[in-house]
Coordinates of C-alpha atoms and ligand atoms in Angstrom, one line a residue:
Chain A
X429 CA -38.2 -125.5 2.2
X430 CA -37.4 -128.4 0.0
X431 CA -41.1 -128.4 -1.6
X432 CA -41.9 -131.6 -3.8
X433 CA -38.9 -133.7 -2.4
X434 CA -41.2 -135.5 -0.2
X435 CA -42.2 -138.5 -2.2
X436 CA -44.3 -141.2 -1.2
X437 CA -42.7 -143.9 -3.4
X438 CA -39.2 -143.4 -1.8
X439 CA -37.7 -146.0 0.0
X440 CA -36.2 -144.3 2.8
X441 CA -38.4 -141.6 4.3
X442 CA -37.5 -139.0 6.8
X443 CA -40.3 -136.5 7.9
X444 CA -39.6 -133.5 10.2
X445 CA -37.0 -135.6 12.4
X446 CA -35.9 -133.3 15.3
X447 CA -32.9 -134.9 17.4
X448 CA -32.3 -132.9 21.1
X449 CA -29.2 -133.7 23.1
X450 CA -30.6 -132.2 26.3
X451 CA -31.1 -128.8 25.4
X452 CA -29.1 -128.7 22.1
X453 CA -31.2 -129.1 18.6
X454 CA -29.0 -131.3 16.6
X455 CA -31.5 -131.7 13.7
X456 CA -34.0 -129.3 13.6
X457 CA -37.2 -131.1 11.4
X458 CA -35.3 -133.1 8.6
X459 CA -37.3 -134.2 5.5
X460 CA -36.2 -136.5 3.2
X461 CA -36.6 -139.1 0.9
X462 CA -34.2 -141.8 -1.1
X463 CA -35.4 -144.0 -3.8
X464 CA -34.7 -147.9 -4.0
X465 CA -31.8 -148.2 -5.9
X466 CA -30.3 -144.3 -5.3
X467 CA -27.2 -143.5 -3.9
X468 CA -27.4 -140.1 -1.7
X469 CA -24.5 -138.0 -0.9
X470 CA -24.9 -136.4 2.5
X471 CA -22.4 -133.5 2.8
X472 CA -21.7 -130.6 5.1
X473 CA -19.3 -128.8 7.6
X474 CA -18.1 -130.8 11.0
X475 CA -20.9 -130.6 13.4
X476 CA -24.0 -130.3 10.9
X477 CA -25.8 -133.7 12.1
X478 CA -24.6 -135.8 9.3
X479 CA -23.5 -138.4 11.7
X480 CA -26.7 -137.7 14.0
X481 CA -28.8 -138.5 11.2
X482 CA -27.1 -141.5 10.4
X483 CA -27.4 -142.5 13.6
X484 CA -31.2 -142.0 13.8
X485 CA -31.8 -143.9 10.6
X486 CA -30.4 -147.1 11.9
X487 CA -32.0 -146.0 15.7
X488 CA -28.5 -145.9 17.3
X489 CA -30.1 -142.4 18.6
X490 CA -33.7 -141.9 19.6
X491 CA -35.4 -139.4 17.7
X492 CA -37.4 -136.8 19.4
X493 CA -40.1 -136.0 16.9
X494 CA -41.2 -137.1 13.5
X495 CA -40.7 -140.5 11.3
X496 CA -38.2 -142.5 9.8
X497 CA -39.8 -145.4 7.3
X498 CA -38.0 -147.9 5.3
X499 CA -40.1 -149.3 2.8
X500 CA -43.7 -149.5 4.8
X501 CA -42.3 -150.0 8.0
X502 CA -42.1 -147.2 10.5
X503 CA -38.1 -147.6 12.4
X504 CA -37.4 -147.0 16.1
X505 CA -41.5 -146.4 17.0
X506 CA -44.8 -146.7 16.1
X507 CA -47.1 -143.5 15.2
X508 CA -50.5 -144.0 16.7
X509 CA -53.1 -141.7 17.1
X510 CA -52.1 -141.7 20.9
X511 CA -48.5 -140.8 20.4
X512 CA -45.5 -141.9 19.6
X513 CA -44.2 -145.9 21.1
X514 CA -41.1 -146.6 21.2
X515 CA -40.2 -150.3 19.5
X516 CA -38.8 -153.0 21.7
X517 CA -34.9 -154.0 21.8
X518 CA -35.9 -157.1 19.7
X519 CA -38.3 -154.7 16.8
X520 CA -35.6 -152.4 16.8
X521 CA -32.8 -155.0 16.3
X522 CA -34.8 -156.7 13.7
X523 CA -35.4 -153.8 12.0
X524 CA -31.6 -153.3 12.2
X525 CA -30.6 -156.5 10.2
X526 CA -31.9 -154.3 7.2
X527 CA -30.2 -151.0 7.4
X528 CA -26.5 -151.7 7.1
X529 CA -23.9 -149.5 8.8
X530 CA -20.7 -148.1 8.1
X531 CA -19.0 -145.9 10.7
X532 CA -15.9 -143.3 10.5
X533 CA -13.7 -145.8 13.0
X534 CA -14.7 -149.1 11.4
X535 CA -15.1 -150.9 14.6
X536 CA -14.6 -154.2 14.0
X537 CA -14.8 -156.7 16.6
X538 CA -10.8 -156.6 17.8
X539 CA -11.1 -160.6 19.8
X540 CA -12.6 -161.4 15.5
X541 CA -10.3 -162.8 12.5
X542 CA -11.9 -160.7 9.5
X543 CA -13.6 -163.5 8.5
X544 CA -15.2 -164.2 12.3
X545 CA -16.1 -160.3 11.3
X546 CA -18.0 -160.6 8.4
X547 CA -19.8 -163.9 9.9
X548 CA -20.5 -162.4 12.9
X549 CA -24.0 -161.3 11.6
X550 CA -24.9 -164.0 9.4
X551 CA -24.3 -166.7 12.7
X552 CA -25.2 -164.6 15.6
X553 CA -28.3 -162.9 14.3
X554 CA -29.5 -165.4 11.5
X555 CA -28.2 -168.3 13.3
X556 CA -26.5 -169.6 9.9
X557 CA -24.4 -172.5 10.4
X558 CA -20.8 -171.9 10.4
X559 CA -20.5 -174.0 7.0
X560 CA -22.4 -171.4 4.7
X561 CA -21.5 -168.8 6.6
X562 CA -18.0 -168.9 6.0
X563 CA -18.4 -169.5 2.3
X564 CA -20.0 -166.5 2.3
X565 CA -17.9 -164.3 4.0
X566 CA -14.9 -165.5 1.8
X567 CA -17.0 -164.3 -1.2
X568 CA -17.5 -161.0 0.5
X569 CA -14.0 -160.5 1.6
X570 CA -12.9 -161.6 -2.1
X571 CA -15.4 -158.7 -3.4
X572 CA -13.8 -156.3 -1.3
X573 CA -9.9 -157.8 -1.9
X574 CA -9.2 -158.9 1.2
X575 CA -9.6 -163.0 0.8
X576 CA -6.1 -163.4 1.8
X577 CA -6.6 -161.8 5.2
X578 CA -9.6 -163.9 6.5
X579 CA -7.4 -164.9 9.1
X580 CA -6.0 -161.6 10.4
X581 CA -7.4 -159.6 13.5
X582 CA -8.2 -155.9 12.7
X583 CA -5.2 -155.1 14.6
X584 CA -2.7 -156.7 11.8
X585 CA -5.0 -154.9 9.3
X586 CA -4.4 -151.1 7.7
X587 CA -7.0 -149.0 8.3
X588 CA -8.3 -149.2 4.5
X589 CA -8.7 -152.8 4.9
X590 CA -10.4 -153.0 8.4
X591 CA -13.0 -150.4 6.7
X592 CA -13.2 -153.0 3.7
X593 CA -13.9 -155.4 6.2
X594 CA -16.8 -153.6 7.8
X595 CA -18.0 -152.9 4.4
X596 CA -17.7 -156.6 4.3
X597 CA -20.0 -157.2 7.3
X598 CA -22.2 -154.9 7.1
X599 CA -23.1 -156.6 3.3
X600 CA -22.9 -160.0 5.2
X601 CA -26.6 -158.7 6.4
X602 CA -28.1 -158.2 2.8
X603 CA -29.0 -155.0 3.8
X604 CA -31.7 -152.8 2.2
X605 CA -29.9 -149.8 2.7
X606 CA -26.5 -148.8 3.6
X607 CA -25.1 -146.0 5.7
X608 CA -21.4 -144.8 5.2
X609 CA -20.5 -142.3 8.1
X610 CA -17.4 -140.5 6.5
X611 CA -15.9 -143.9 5.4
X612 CA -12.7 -142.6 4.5
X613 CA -12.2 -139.5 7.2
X614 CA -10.2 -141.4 9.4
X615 CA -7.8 -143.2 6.5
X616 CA -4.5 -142.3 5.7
X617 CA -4.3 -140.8 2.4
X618 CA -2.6 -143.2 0.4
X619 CA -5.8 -146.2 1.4
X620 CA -8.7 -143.8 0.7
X621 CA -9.3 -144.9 -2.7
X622 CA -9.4 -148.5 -2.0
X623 CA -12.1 -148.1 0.2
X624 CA -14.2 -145.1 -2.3
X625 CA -13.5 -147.7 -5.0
X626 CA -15.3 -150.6 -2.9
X627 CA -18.1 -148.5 -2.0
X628 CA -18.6 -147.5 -6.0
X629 CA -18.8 -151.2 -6.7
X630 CA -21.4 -151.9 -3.9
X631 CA -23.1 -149.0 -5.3
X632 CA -22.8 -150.4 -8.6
X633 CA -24.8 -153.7 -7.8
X634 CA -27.4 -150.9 -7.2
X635 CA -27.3 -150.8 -3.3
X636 CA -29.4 -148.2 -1.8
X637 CA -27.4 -146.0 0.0
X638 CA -26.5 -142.9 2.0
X639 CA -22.6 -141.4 2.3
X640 CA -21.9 -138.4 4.6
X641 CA -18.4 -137.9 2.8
X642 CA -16.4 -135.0 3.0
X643 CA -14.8 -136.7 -0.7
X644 CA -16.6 -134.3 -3.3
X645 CA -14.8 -135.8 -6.1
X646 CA -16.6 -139.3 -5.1
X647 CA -19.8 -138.2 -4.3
X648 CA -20.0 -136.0 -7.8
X649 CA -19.5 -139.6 -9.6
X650 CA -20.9 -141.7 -7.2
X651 CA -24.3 -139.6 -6.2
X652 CA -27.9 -139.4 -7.9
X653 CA -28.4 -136.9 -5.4
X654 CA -26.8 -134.5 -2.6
X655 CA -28.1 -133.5 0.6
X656 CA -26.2 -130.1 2.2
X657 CA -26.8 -129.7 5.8
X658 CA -25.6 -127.2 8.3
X659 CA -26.4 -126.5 11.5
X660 CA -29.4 -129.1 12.0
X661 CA -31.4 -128.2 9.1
X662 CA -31.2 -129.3 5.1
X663 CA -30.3 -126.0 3.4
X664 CA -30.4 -128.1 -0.3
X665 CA -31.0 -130.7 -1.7
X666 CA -31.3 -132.0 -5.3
X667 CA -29.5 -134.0 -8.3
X668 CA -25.8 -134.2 -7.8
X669 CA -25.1 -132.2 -10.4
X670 CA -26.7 -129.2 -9.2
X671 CA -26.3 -129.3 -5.7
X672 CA -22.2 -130.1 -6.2
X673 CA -21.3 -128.2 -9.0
X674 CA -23.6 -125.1 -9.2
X675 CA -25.6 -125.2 -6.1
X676 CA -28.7 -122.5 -5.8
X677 CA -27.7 -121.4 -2.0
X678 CA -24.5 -119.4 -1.0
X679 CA -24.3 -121.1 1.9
X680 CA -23.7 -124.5 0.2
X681 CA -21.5 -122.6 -2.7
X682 CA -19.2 -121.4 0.0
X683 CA -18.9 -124.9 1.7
X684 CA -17.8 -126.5 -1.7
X685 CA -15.7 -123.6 -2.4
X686 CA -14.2 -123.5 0.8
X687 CA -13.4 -127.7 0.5
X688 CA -12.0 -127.4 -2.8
X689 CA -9.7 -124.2 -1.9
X690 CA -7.9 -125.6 1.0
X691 CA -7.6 -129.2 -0.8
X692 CA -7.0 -128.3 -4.4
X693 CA -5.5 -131.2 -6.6
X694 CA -5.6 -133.5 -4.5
X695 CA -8.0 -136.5 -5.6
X696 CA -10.3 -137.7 -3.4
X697 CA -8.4 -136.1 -0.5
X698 CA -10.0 -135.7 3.1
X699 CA -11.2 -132.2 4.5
X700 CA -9.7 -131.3 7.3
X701 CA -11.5 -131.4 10.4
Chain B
X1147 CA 19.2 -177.0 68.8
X1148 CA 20.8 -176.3 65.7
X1149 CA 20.0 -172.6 63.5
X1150 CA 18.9 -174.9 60.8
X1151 CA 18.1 -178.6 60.1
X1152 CA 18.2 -179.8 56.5
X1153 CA 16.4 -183.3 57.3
X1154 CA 13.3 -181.7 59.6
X1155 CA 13.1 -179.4 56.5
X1156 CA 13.0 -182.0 53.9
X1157 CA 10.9 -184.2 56.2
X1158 CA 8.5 -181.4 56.4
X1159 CA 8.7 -181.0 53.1
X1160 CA 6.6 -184.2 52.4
X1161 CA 5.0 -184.5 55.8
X1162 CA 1.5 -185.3 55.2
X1163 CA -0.3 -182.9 57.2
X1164 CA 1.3 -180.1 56.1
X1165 CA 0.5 -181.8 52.1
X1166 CA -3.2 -182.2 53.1
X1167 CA -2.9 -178.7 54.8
X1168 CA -1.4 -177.3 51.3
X1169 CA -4.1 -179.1 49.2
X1170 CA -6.9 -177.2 51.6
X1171 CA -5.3 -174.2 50.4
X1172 CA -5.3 -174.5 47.2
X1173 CA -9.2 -176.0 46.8
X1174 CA -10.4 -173.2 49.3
X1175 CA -8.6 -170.6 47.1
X1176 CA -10.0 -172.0 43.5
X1177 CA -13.4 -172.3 45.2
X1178 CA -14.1 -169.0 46.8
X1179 CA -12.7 -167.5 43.9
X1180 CA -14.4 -168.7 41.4
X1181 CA -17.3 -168.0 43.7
X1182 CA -16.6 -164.9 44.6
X1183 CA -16.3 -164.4 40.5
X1184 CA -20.0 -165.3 40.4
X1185 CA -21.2 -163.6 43.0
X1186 CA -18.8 -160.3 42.4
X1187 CA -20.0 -160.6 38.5
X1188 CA -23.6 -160.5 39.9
X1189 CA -23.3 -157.7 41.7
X1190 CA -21.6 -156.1 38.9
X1191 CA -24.0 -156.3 36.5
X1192 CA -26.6 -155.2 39.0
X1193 CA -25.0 -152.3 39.3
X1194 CA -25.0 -151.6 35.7
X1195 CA -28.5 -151.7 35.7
X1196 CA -29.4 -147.6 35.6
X1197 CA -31.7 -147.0 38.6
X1198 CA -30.7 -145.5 41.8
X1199 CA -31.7 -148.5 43.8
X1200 CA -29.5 -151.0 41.9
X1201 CA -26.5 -148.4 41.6
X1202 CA -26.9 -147.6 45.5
X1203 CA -27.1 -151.4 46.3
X1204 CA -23.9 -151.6 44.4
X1205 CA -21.8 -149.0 45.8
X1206 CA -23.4 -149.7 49.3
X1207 CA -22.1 -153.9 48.8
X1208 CA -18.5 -152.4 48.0
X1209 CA -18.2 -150.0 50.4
X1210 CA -19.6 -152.8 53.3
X1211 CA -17.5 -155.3 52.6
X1212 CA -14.4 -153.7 51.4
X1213 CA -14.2 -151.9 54.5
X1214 CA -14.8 -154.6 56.9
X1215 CA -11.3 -156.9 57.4
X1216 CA -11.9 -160.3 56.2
X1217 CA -11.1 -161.8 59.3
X1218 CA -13.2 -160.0 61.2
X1219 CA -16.0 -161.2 59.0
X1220 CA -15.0 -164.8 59.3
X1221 CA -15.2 -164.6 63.2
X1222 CA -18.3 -162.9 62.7
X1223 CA -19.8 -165.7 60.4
X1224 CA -18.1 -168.5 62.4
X1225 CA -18.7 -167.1 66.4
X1226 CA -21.1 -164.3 66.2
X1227 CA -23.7 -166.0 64.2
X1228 CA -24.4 -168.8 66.4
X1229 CA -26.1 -165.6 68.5
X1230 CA -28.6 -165.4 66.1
X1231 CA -29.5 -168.9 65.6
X1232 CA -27.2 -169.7 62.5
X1233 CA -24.8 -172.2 62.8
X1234 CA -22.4 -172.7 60.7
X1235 CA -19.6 -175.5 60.4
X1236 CA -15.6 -174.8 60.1
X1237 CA -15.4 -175.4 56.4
X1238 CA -19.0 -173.6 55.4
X1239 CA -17.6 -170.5 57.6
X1240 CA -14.9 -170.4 55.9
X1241 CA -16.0 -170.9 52.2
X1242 CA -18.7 -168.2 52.5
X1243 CA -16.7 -165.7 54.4
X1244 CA -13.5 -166.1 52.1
X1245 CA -16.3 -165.7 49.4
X1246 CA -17.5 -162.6 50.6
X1247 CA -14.6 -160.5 51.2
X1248 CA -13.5 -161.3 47.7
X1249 CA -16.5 -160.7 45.8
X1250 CA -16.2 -156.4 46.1
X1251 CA -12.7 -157.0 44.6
X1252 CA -14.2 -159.0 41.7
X1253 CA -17.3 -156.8 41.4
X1254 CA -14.7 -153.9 40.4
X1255 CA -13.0 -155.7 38.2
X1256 CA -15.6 -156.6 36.4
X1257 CA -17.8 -153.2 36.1
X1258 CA -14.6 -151.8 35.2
X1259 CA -13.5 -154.3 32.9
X1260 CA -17.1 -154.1 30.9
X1261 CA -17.1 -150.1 30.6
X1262 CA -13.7 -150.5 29.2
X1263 CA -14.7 -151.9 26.4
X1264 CA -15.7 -148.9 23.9
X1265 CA -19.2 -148.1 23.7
X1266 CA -18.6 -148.0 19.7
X1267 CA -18.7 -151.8 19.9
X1268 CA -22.3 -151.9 21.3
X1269 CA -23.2 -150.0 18.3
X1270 CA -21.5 -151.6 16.0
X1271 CA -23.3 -154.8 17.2
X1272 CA -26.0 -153.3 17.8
X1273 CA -25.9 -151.9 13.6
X1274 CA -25.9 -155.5 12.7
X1275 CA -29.3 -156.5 14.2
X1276 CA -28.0 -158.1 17.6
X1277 CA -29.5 -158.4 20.7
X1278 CA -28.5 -157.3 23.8
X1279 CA -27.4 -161.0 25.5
X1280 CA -25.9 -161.6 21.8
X1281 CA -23.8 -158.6 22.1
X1282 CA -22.9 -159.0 25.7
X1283 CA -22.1 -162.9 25.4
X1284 CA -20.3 -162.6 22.3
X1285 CA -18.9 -159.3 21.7
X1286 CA -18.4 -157.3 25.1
X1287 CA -17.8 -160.3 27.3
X1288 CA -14.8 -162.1 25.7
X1289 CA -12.8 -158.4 25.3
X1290 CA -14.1 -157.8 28.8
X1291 CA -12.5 -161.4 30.3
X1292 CA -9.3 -160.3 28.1
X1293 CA -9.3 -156.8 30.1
X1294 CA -10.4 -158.9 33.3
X1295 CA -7.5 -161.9 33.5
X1296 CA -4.3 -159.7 34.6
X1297 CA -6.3 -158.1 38.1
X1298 CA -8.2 -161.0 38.4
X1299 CA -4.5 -163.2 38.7
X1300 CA -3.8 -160.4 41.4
X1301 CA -7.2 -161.7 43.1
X1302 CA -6.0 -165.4 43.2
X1303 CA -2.6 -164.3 45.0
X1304 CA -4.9 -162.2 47.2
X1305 CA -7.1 -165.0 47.5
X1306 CA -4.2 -168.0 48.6
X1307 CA -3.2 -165.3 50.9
X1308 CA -6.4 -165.0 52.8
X1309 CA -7.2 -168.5 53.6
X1310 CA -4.2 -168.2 56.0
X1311 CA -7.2 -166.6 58.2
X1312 CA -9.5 -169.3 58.3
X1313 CA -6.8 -171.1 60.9
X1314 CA -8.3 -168.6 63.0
X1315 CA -11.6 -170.3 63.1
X1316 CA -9.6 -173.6 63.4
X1317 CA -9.7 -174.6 59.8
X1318 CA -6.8 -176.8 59.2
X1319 CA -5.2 -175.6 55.7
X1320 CA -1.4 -174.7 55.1
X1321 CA -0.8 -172.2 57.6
X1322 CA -2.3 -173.9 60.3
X1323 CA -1.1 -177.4 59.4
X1324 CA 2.9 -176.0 59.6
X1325 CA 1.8 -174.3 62.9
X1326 CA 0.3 -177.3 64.5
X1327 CA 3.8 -178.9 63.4
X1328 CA 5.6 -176.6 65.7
X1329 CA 3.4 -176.7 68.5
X1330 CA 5.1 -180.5 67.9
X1331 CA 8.9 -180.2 67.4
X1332 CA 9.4 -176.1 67.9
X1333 CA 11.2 -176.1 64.7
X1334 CA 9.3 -173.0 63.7
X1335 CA 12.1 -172.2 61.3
X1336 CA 11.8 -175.1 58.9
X1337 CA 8.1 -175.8 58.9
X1338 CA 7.9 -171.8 58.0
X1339 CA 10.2 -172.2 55.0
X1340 CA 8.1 -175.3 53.6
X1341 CA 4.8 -173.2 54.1
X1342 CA 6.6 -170.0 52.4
X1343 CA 7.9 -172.6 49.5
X1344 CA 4.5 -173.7 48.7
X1345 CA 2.7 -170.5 49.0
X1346 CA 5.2 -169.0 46.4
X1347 CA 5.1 -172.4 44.3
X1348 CA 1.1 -172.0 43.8
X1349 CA 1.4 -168.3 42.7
X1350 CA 4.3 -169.3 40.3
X1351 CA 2.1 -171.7 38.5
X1352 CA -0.8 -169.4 38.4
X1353 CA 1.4 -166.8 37.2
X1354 CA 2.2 -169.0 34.0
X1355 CA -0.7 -170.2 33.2
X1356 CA -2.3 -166.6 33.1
X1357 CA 0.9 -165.5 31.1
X1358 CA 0.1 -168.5 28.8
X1359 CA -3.8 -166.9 28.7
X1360 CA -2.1 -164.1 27.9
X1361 CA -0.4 -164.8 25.2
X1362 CA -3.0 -166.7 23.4
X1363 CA -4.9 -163.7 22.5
X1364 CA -2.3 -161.2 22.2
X1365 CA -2.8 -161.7 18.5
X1366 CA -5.7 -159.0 18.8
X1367 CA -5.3 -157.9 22.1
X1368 CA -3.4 -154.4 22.3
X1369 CA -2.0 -153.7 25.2
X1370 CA -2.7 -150.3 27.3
X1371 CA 1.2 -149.8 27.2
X1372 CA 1.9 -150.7 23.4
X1373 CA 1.5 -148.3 21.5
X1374 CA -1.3 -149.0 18.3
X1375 CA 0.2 -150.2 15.1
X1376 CA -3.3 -148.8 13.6
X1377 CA -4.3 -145.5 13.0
X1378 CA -7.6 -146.4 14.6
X1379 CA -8.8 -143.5 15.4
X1380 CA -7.0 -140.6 14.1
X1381 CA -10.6 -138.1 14.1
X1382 CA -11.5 -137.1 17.2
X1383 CA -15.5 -138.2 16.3
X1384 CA -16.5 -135.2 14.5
Ligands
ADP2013 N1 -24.1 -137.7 22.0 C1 -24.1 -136.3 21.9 N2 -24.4 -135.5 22.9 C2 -24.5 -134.2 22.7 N3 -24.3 -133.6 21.6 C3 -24.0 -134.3 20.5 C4 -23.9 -135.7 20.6 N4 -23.6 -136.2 19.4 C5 -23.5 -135.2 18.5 N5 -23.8 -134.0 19.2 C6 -23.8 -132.7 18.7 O1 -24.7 -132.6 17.6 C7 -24.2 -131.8 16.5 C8 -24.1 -132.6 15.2 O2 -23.2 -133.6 15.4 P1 -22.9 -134.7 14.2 O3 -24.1 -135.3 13.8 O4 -21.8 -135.6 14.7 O5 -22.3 -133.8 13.1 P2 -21.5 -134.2 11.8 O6 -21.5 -135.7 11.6 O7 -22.2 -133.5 10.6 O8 -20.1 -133.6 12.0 C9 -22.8 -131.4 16.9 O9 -22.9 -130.0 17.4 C10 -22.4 -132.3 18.1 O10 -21.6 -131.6 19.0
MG2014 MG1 -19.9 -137.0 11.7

């Protein structure tokens, strides 16, 4: 499957990742690759492991089998020719700081001003002092259009804004990479662009990054390529233009078809869940 | 003997063994509960620790001490120890057994009050590149206090309440300094009142300055009851 998409100059390397939850196979030997400076669009039904393989990237879940490396560096463990080794809670945070993280439910920190938000890594992590920290964070919260709320807690926020916010923070890191985990699936309509239109123009500055977006629309502008999972596996993957608009497998030509069908005209709407 | 005499009562009112007696209470209460907020937040975070042994020793220390009445435990520390060779003054008696009976309350309260906060905010730390003590100190522990405050105010009216019982093991705070008034001029009646007046006068001022706590984060603080002005989480997590 997926012959010659390995590639050993890509950035992001996945290699036969398997995930169990007890018993159940939530990825069943992922492979994958995403160059510096490539955005990847990660789509398929509820329940295909888009989130789990987020997860795993960024070592929020320990994988079972297989390798993850950014750059050189292998994440979450060390191959060896005894086995596999788990990294320490200090390698694994480290290794962390680089792979920037954007989650369906934004969680922000609720007791945090937006501001305290986007500092949060910057001073706790890096141990910035509070001085260039904060000027940062006001340039990052002006980049997203939010640097007249530096003072409101996510609670005072809509939920476009809180998810601009932990755009926000997770840039606060100078990540490598970034993850977005269905950014926009748990936004009211109306504050979906805002956010898709934030995440273009990180994209733009020619972030790495990975989406699992149920927004076709935005990952047929936004994507140089397009992953289609279901059930575990990768069933394609190729140049966005192929995979969203004429796709080789049924099984990803029904999912598009089914997406566009139930939400036709809508722009960037949300698939139901 | 008259039902009631206004001049014992005020006379009471500022009689000085029933002020040093009221001051007793109020330093025994703020000092076994903050220690039993140590010792309870200990045990607490033992238990968090996932092995049988540390969960076992937790539930075991709840079960042992909630069960057993505090004043049985004060005798028991101030009268039975002696027994075994430990001897313990009034006031050390007192300070560790009040301390003790506390601590399962606080130990709830604070296991409780950590696993309320949503797991998504360890991983959301956790995403940044924190460290565990970052996360807890910083993240988990200040929503955690904010969770804590209203059971823990309970704990302090609990707590003024209980040092009543160390005039058992003759410590002489404000119960005992209104009885030993009595035992004087048998107005029972008045010296009751002024002990009744300054029990409820100490849980009034608690009471406002945890409303004043309170209210100084409710900026980002949602209550339970309130309902969310955010559609936080409107997807179930797919
Ligand atoms: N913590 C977990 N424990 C058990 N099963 C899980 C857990 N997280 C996800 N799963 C299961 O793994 C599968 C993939 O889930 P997920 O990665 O969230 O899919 P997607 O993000 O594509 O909707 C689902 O069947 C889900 O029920
Ligand atoms: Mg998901």
């Amino acid at each position: 499957m997926a012959a010659g998409l390995y590639n050993a100059n890509a950035f992001l390397q996945l290699r036969d990742v398997v995930k169990h939850y007890g018993t159940y196979v939530a990825l069943k030997g992922v492979s994958l690759s995403v160059e510096k400076g490539q955005a990847v669009a990660l789509i398929g039904p509820s329940g295909s492991g888009k989130s789990t393989l987020l997860r795993c990237i960024n070592t929020l879940e320990t994988i079972s089998s297989g390798t993850i490396k950014v750059g050189d560096e292998e994440i979450g463990a060390e191959t060896t020719a005894s086995g596999r080794r788990q990294h320490s809670a200090k390698v694994l945070a480290r290794q962390r700081e680089d792979i920037g993280m954007v989650f369906q439910s934004f969680n922000l920190f609720p007791h945090m001003t937006a501001l305290e938000n986007v500092t949060s890594g910057p001073r706790l992590v890096r141990g910035h002092p509070a001085s260039a920290a904060h000027k940062k964070g006001m340039e990052l919260l002006h980049r997203v259009g939010l640097g007249d709320k530096a003072g409101s807690f996510p609670r005072q926020l809509s939920g476009g804004q809180q998810q601009r916010v932990a755009i926000a923070r997770a840039l606060a890191m100078e990540p490598k990479i970034m993850l977005f985990d269905e950014p926009t699936s748990a936004l009211d309509p109306e504050t979906v662009q805002e956010v898709l239109n934030v995440i273009r123009e990180v994209r733009d500055t020619g972030m790495t990054m990975l989406i699992a977006t149920h927004e076709m629309d935005f990952a047929r502008h936004v994507s140089d390529r397009a992953i289609f999972m279901e059930a575990g596996h990768i069933v394609e993957q190729g140049v966005s233009s192929k995979v969203l608009f004429s796709p080789e497998t049924e099984r990803c030509r029904r999912f598009l078809a089914g997406l566009t069908g139930s939400v036709k005209g809508a722009a960037f709407s949300c698939a139901p869940q | 003997m008259s039902v009631w005499d206004w001049s014992v009562f005020f006379h009471n009112l500022v009689n000085p063994t029933i002020l040093s007696g009221l001051w007793t209470t109020i330093w025994l209460t703020l000092l076994t509960l903050a220690l039993a907020i140590m010792l309870g937040a200990l045990v607490a975070l033992v238990g968090r620790i996932d092995h049988l042994l540390t969960r076992g020793f937790y539930q075991g220390y709840v079960a042992f001490f909630r069960a057993t009445p505090p004043l049985v435990q004060l005798v028991f520390l101030y009268s039975a120890l002696p027994q075994m060779g430990i001897r313990l003054s009034v006031v050390e008696a007192a300070i560790i057994g009040l301390m003790l009976s506390e601590s399962p309350y606080v130990a709830e309260i604070v296991r409780s009050s950590l696993s309320a906060v949503p797991v998504a905010q360890w991983e959301a730390s956790k995403a940044i590149g924190m460290r565990p003590v970052t996360i807890m100190r910083w993240i988990i522990f200040p929503q955690a206090l904010r969770i804590a405050v209203p059971p823990l105010g309970n704990e302090f009216v609990r707590q003024l309440k209980n040092t009543s019982l160390v005039s058992v093991i003759s410590m002489t705070e404000l119960f005992r300094a209104t009885d030993n008034l009595t035992q004087a001029n048998f107005r029972v009646l008045e010296a009751l009142s002024v002990a009744t007046i300054y029990y409820l006068g100490a849980t009034t001022i608690w009471t406002l300055l945890q409303n004043a706590f309170e209210r100084r984060n409710s900026r980002w603080f949602a209550d339970a009851g309130k309902v969310e002005t955010q559609p936080l989480a409107k997807t179930a997590a797919a």
